[in-house]
Every structure is written in structure tokens, then in C-alpha cells.
């Protein structure tokens, strides 16, 4: 049985939702069709108290640093309330997919999110200037946990801050 056919279900032991909320720069990953060509990719998580869910806003520039700005809104529901590390996310009704927080910095400066099939993975950070050494360390960490790391691509970023 190949690695791609395994169903990966491991998550971090605990996500403090209030610390996880906010802006995350998408540093690298294996992306969905809609994310192909993303530059300056950012996920923003907001807790929606009224609906008891996470509202997710994904923005990026298409195909270049100055490309057309795209926006994808999603909704996320916490499926494992003991760990808060397993969500179900809907980018478009009626579609939903499992969203697993598979690694997380103790200071919430970076995180890794995957799906059980390992087809998609996102490495995100609070700062868009992650150096290659740090990215390689994170990729090594997720590989050591049994997650497939093939074909991970870096997202180009250039912000005028």
C-alpha cells in the first residue's frame, strides 16, 4: 500500500483557538486547484460566536505578486472539541473537507495543516519572511510524524510593510 493511500488522522494535542485566530501567511504547501498560482497568500481566521464556527478568509494575488487579488471565504466547524485540532471546512456549500492541525509552534508563530489523504498541506506563519532553513526544519518535523512531504512548493511573498 502506497503512502498516498494511507488516511492520516494525527493532530496536535491542543489548539488554543483564541491564539490560533488571526492572520497566517501561507508559506508553502501542496495546494488545491483554486490556490494554484497564488502569491502573497494569507489566511485570516475569525471566531464567529453567533454561529459557533471559524470564518476563514483566504486572499492572494493570482499568478504574480501584483496579479489580480482573489478572495475565497470558507466556514470551519470544530469537530474535536477536546483538542480543537480537527475541523471540518466548507469552501463552498455543500462541500466539506477534514482540516487537521498536524503541527504547531508552541508560541503560535507557525502551523501546519493537512487533510487525511495527505493530498493537500499548508505551512503557515505569522510572518511572511520565513527563511529556507526554518521551512526545511518544519518539513522535516512533519515528515518525521509520518506525513507525506512530496511536491511541497513555496508561495512567493513581497509585502510593502
Tab-separated table of C-alpha atoms in Angstrom:
chain	number	residue	atom	x	y	z
A	1	UNK	CA	0.000	0.000	0.000
A	2	UNK	CA	1.471	3.379	-1.003
A	3	UNK	CA	1.868	6.316	1.328
A	4	UNK	CA	-0.769	8.344	-0.552
A	5	UNK	CA	-3.452	5.761	0.217
A	6	UNK	CA	-2.984	5.985	3.987
A	7	UNK	CA	-5.513	8.011	5.963
A	8	UNK	CA	-3.575	10.383	8.201
A	9	UNK	CA	-5.564	11.302	11.327
A	10	UNK	CA	-2.874	12.541	13.750
A	11	UNK	CA	-3.185	16.097	15.038
A	12	UNK	CA	-1.506	18.207	17.662
A	13	UNK	CA	-2.730	17.554	21.195
A	14	UNK	CA	-4.263	21.010	21.718
A	15	UNK	CA	-5.030	24.202	19.810
A	16	UNK	CA	-5.950	27.277	21.832
A	17	UNK	CA	-8.484	28.797	19.471
A	18	UNK	CA	-8.045	32.388	20.678
A	19	UNK	CA	-4.314	32.156	19.934
A	20	UNK	CA	-4.882	30.440	16.585
A	21	UNK	CA	-7.268	33.086	15.292
A	22	UNK	CA	-5.870	35.933	13.190
A	23	UNK	CA	-3.635	36.337	10.176
A	24	UNK	CA	-1.485	33.492	8.832
A	25	UNK	CA	0.766	33.880	5.792
A	26	UNK	CA	0.710	30.749	3.618
A	27	UNK	CA	4.409	29.950	3.244
A	28	UNK	CA	4.357	26.647	1.377
A	29	UNK	CA	2.264	23.596	0.629
A	30	UNK	CA	0.538	21.313	-1.821
A	31	UNK	CA	-2.436	23.301	-2.978
A	32	UNK	CA	-5.937	22.872	-4.326
A	33	UNK	CA	-6.847	23.841	-7.874
A	34	UNK	CA	-8.151	27.214	-6.657
A	35	UNK	CA	-4.830	28.083	-4.989
A	36	UNK	CA	-2.596	27.342	-7.974
A	37	UNK	CA	-0.521	30.415	-8.863
A	38	UNK	CA	-1.119	32.074	-5.503
A	39	UNK	CA	1.278	34.866	-4.468
A	40	UNK	CA	1.062	36.859	-1.204
A	41	UNK	CA	-1.315	34.203	0.150
A	42	UNK	CA	-2.943	34.945	3.510
A	43	UNK	CA	-5.497	33.031	5.594
A	44	UNK	CA	-7.365	35.044	8.205
A	45	UNK	CA	-9.299	33.159	10.913
A	46	UNK	CA	-12.065	34.818	12.948
A	47	UNK	CA	-14.159	33.105	15.609
A	48	UNK	CA	-17.872	33.590	14.851
A	49	UNK	CA	-19.528	33.377	18.268
A	50	UNK	CA	-23.059	33.644	16.881
A	51	UNK	CA	-22.654	30.592	14.631
A	52	UNK	CA	-20.086	28.750	16.795
A	53	UNK	CA	-17.641	28.427	13.902
A	54	UNK	CA	-14.463	29.814	12.385
A	55	UNK	CA	-14.881	32.217	9.479
A	56	UNK	CA	-11.928	31.898	7.111
A	57	UNK	CA	-10.924	34.478	4.538
A	58	UNK	CA	-8.230	33.453	2.061
A	59	UNK	CA	-6.736	36.198	-0.110
A	60	UNK	CA	-3.956	36.092	-2.680
A	61	UNK	CA	-2.652	37.638	-5.869
A	62	UNK	CA	-3.206	35.415	-8.922
A	63	UNK	CA	-0.081	34.332	-10.867
A	64	UNK	CA	2.202	37.207	-9.749
A	65	UNK	CA	2.997	39.463	-6.812
A	66	UNK	CA	0.929	42.213	-8.416
A	67	UNK	CA	-1.678	39.931	-10.006
A	68	UNK	CA	-5.411	40.206	-9.608
A	69	UNK	CA	-6.442	39.922	-5.965
A	70	UNK	CA	-8.618	36.894	-5.286
A	71	UNK	CA	-10.688	36.164	-2.209
A	72	UNK	CA	-12.129	32.841	-1.052
A	73	UNK	CA	-14.335	32.712	2.046
A	74	UNK	CA	-14.816	29.487	3.962
A	75	UNK	CA	-16.507	28.276	7.124
A	76	UNK	CA	-14.954	25.921	9.653
A	77	UNK	CA	-16.509	23.862	12.415
A	78	UNK	CA	-14.524	22.314	15.269
A	79	UNK	CA	-15.107	18.546	15.121
A	80	UNK	CA	-12.844	17.558	18.048
A	81	UNK	CA	-13.607	19.997	20.874
A	82	UNK	CA	-11.136	18.265	23.212
A	83	UNK	CA	-8.128	19.220	21.027
A	84	UNK	CA	-9.614	21.876	18.682
A	85	UNK	CA	-7.176	20.436	16.111
A	86	UNK	CA	-9.684	18.654	13.861
A	87	UNK	CA	-12.051	20.883	11.893
A	88	UNK	CA	-14.448	20.452	9.038
A	89	UNK	CA	-14.123	23.263	6.482
A	90	UNK	CA	-16.517	24.257	3.723
A	91	UNK	CA	-15.187	26.407	0.895
A	92	UNK	CA	-18.465	26.085	-1.000
A	93	UNK	CA	-21.756	24.524	0.019
A	94	UNK	CA	-22.338	21.553	0.071
A	95	UNK	CA	-18.651	20.565	0.025
A	96	UNK	CA	-16.803	19.955	3.295
A	97	UNK	CA	-13.359	18.551	3.998
A	98	UNK	CA	-11.381	17.488	7.048
A	99	UNK	CA	-8.837	20.045	8.219
A	100	UNK	CA	-6.147	18.733	10.576
A	101	UNK	CA	-3.714	20.889	12.552
A	102	UNK	CA	-0.799	18.449	12.334
A	103	UNK	CA	1.952	20.660	13.778
A	104	UNK	CA	2.002	23.932	15.688
A	105	UNK	CA	4.755	26.082	17.155
A	106	UNK	CA	4.495	26.425	20.944
A	107	UNK	CA	4.372	30.215	20.504
A	108	UNK	CA	1.886	30.026	17.610
A	109	UNK	CA	4.386	31.532	15.165
A	110	UNK	CA	3.858	28.785	12.548
A	111	UNK	CA	1.490	25.910	11.917
A	112	UNK	CA	0.967	23.026	9.513
A	113	UNK	CA	-2.488	21.998	8.334
A	114	UNK	CA	-3.251	18.899	6.322
A	115	UNK	CA	-6.035	16.599	5.207
A	116	UNK	CA	-6.365	12.859	5.964
A	117	UNK	CA	-5.500	11.807	2.388
A	118	UNK	CA	-2.320	13.957	2.565
A	119	UNK	CA	-3.198	15.352	-0.868
A	120	UNK	CA	-3.076	18.917	0.466
A	121	UNK	CA	-0.891	20.534	3.098
A	122	UNK	CA	-0.388	24.151	4.118
A	123	UNK	CA	2.549	25.557	6.086
A	124	UNK	CA	1.635	28.952	7.517
A	125	UNK	CA	3.346	31.528	9.693
A	126	UNK	CA	2.591	34.807	11.419
A	127	UNK	CA	5.419	36.445	9.447
A	128	UNK	CA	5.795	36.142	5.667
A	129	UNK	CA	9.601	36.236	5.844
A	130	UNK	CA	10.288	32.623	6.831
A	131	UNK	CA	13.812	31.617	5.829
A	132	UNK	CA	14.513	28.385	3.941
A	133	UNK	CA	16.277	26.792	6.924
A	134	UNK	CA	13.210	27.202	9.148
A	135	UNK	CA	10.915	25.927	6.402
A	136	UNK	CA	13.149	22.859	5.946
A	137	UNK	CA	13.009	22.216	9.728
A	138	UNK	CA	9.207	22.302	9.670
A	139	UNK	CA	9.059	19.992	6.649
A	140	UNK	CA	11.422	17.570	8.433
A	141	UNK	CA	9.157	17.664	11.506
A	142	UNK	CA	6.043	16.750	9.566
A	143	UNK	CA	7.884	14.011	7.679
A	144	UNK	CA	9.071	12.537	11.000
A	145	UNK	CA	5.398	12.349	12.048
A	146	UNK	CA	4.643	10.199	9.001
A	147	UNK	CA	3.178	12.891	6.764
A	148	UNK	CA	3.954	12.863	3.037
A	149	UNK	CA	6.144	15.866	2.096
A	150	UNK	CA	6.474	15.311	-1.667
A	151	UNK	CA	5.894	18.243	-4.019
A	152	UNK	CA	5.643	20.990	-1.408
A	153	UNK	CA	6.003	24.366	-3.107
A	154	UNK	CA	6.880	27.728	-1.607
A	155	UNK	CA	4.479	30.667	-2.050
A	156	UNK	CA	6.107	33.901	-3.298
A	157	UNK	CA	5.591	36.851	-0.937
A	158	UNK	CA	6.566	40.519	-1.152
A	159	UNK	CA	4.838	42.937	1.172
A	160	UNK	CA	5.414	46.659	1.481
A	161	UNK	CA	5.259	46.873	5.246
